[in-house]
XYZ file of C-alpha atoms in Angstrom:
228
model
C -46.034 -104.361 39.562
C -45.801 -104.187 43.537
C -45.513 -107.217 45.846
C -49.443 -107.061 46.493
C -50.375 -107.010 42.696
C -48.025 -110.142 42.246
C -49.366 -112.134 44.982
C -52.855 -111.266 44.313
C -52.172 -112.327 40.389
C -50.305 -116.063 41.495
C -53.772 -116.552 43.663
C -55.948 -115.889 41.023
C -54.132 -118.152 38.675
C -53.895 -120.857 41.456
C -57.456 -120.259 42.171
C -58.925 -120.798 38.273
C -56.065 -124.240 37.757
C -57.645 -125.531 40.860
C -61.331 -125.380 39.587
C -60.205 -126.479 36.022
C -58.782 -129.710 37.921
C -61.998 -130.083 39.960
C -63.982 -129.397 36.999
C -61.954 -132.465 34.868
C -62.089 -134.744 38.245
C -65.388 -134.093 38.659
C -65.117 -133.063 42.059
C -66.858 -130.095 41.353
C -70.479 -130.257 42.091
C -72.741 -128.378 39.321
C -75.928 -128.362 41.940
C -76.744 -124.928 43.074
C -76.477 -124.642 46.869
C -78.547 -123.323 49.208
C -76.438 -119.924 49.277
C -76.778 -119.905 45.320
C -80.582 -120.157 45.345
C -80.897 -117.650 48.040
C -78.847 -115.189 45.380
C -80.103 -116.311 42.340
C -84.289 -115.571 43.669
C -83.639 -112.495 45.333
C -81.870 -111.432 41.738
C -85.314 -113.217 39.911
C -87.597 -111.262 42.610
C -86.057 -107.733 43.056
C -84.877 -107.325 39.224
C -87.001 -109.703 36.816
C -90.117 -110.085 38.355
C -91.174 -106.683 38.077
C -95.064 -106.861 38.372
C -94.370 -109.556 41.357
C -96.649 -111.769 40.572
C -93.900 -114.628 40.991
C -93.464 -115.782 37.149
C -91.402 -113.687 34.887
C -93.093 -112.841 31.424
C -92.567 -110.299 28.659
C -95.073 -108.101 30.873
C -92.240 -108.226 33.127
C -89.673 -106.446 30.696
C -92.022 -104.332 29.634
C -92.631 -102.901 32.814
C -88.713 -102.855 33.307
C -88.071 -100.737 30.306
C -90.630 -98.212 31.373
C -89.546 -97.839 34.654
C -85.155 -97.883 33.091
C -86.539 -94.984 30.568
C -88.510 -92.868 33.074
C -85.358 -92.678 35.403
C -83.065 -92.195 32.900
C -85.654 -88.955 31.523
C -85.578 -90.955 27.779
C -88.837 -90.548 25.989
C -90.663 -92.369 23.493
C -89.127 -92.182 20.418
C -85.907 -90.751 20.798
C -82.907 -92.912 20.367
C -82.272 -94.133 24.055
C -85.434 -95.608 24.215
C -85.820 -97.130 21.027
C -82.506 -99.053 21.856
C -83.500 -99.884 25.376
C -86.435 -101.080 24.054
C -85.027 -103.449 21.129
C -82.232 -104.533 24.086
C -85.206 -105.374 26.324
C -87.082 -107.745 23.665
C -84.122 -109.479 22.859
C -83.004 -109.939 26.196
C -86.265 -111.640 27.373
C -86.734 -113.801 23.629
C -82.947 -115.155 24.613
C -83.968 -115.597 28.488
C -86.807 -117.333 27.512
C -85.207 -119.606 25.026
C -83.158 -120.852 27.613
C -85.388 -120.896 30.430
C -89.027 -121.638 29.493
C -88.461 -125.294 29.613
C -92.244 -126.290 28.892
C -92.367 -123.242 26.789
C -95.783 -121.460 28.140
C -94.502 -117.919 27.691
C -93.560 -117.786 31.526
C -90.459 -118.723 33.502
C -91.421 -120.313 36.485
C -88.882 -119.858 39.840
C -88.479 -123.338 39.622
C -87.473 -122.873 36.443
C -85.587 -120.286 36.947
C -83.389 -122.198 39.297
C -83.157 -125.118 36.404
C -81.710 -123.035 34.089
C -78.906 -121.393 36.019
C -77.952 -125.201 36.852
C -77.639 -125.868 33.247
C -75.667 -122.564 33.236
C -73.346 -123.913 35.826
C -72.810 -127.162 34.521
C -72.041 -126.246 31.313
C -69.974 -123.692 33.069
C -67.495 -126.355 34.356
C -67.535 -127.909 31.428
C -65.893 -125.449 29.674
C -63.868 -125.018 32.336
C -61.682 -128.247 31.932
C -60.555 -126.453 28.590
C -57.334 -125.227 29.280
C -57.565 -121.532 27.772
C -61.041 -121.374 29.679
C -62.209 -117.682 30.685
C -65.248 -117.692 33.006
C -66.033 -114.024 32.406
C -66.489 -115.474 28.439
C -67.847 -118.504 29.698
C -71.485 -116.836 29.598
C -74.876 -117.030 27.942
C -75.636 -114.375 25.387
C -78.291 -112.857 26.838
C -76.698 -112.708 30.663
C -73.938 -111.049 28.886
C -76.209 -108.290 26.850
C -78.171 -107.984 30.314
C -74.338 -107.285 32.079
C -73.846 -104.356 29.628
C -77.321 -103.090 29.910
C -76.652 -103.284 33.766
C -73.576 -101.275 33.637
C -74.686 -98.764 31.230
C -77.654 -97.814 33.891
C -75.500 -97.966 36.672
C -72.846 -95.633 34.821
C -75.483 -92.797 34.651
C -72.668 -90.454 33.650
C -71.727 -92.730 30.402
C -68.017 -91.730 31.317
C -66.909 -96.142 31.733
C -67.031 -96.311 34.792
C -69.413 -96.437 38.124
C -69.064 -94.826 41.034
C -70.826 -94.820 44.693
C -73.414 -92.080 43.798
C -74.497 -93.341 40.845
C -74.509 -97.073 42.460
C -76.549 -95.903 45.254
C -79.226 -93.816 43.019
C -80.081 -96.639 40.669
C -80.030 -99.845 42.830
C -81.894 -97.432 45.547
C -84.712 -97.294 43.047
C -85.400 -100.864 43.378
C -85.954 -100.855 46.945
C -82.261 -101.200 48.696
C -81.727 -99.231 51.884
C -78.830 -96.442 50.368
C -76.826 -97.295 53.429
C -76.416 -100.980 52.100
C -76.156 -99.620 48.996
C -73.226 -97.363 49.740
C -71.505 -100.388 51.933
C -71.845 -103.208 49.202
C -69.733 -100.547 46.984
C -67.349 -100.189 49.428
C -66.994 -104.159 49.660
C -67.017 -104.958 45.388
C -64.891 -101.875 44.524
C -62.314 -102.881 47.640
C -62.717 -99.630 49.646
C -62.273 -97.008 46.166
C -59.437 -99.500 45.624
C -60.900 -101.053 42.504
C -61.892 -99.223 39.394
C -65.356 -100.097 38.609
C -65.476 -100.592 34.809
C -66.878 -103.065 32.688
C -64.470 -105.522 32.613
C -64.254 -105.539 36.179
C -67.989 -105.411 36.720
C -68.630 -108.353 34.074
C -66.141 -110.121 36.425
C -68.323 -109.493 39.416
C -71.371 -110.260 38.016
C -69.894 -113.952 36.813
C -68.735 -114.199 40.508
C -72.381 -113.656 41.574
C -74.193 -115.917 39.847
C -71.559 -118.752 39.723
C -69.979 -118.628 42.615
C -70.136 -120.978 45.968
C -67.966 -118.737 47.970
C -69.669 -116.423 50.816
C -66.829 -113.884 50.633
C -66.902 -113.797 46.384
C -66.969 -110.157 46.378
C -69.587 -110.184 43.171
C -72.004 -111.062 45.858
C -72.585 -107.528 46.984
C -73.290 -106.032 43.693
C -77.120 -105.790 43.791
C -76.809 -103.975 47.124
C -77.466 -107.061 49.689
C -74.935 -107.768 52.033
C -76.185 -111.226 53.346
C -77.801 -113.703 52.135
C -78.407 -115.716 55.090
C -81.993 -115.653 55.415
């Protein structure tokens, strides 16, 4: 291991014992801020609420599936979209579980918002364990929607995602393929960084948990700014 590797490791590892002491302190604050919110609705906007109509419903997944299967040229009733299907339903019956707090069949933006502070709360709770690993630290059906997200991104199925197939999928829900093509240069550190799962399931934790501006898990649904 080079000199890089080893300093990049000892931050890491400074990094997580510092937020496991903030988390037992309590000097950790579990409130989204501003920047969160501004992530977490253009995520519930560009990705969930597919028909746009401002509420997400099992319309909304639905509509996703259809529109996953017709890029990905799988049919009805072959295999592929059988399974995307089945993925789909549980994904929204776990999302709504968690999210529906007055349960109406519809997850409001507001409530949308009150569920990923739950998230984060409970995140830091779990945190001031000792043998805490935020990438494990997740709810069930973020972590079945991570996979599903890789899997499309990976069109190639060979494990891991590179810019072409990045910039085809997330062009198809309306990012510029210029942004597209930079954001992959940011999360994958210029080529640097093998793009697998492990490392993507990282990013993805980094995007909706964390505070930071510079998190580089912020740039994996194509944006590059979330200041406005």
């Amino acid at each position: 291991m080079d000199a890089t590797h080893i300093l990049e490791s000892a931050s890491v590892f400074v990094r997580s014992k510092w937020r496991k002491m903030e988390a037992v302190m309590g000097l950790f604050n579990p409130k989204l801020s501003d920047f969160q919110k501004r992530k977490l609705l253009h995520e519930f906007h560009t990705f969930f609420d597919v028909n746009k109509d401002g509420t997400l419903e099992a319309k909304d997944f639905e509509l996703a599936r259809e529109k996953i299967c017709q890029m990905s040229g799988w049919k009805p009733g072959t295999d592929k979209y059988k399974k995307t299907s089945e993925l789909f339903s549980q994904i929204w019956r776990k999302l709504q579980d968690a999210g529906d707090s007055n349960v109406d069949g519809r997850i409001t933006v507001e409530e949308w918002l009150n569920m990923w502070e739950i998230f984060n709360k409970e995140s830091l709770q779990m945190e001031s364990k000792e043998n805490s690993d935020d990438t494990k630290n997740i709810p069930d059906w973020l972590d079945k929607y991570i996979e599903y997200k890789f899997a499309l991104l990976d069109r190639t199925g060979d494990g891991e995602i590179d810019v072409e197939e990045y910039e085809y999928v997330i062009s198809e829900f309306g990012v510029p393929s210029k942004d597209a093509r930079n954001a992959f240069l940011m999360f994958s550190e210029n080529h640097g960084k093998k793009v697998d799962i492990d490392y993507f399931r990282e990013l993805c934790v980094q995007f909706y948990r964390s505070d930071d501006p510079c998190a580089l898990g912020n740039f994996i649904n194509g944006r590059l700014s979330y200041t406005d």
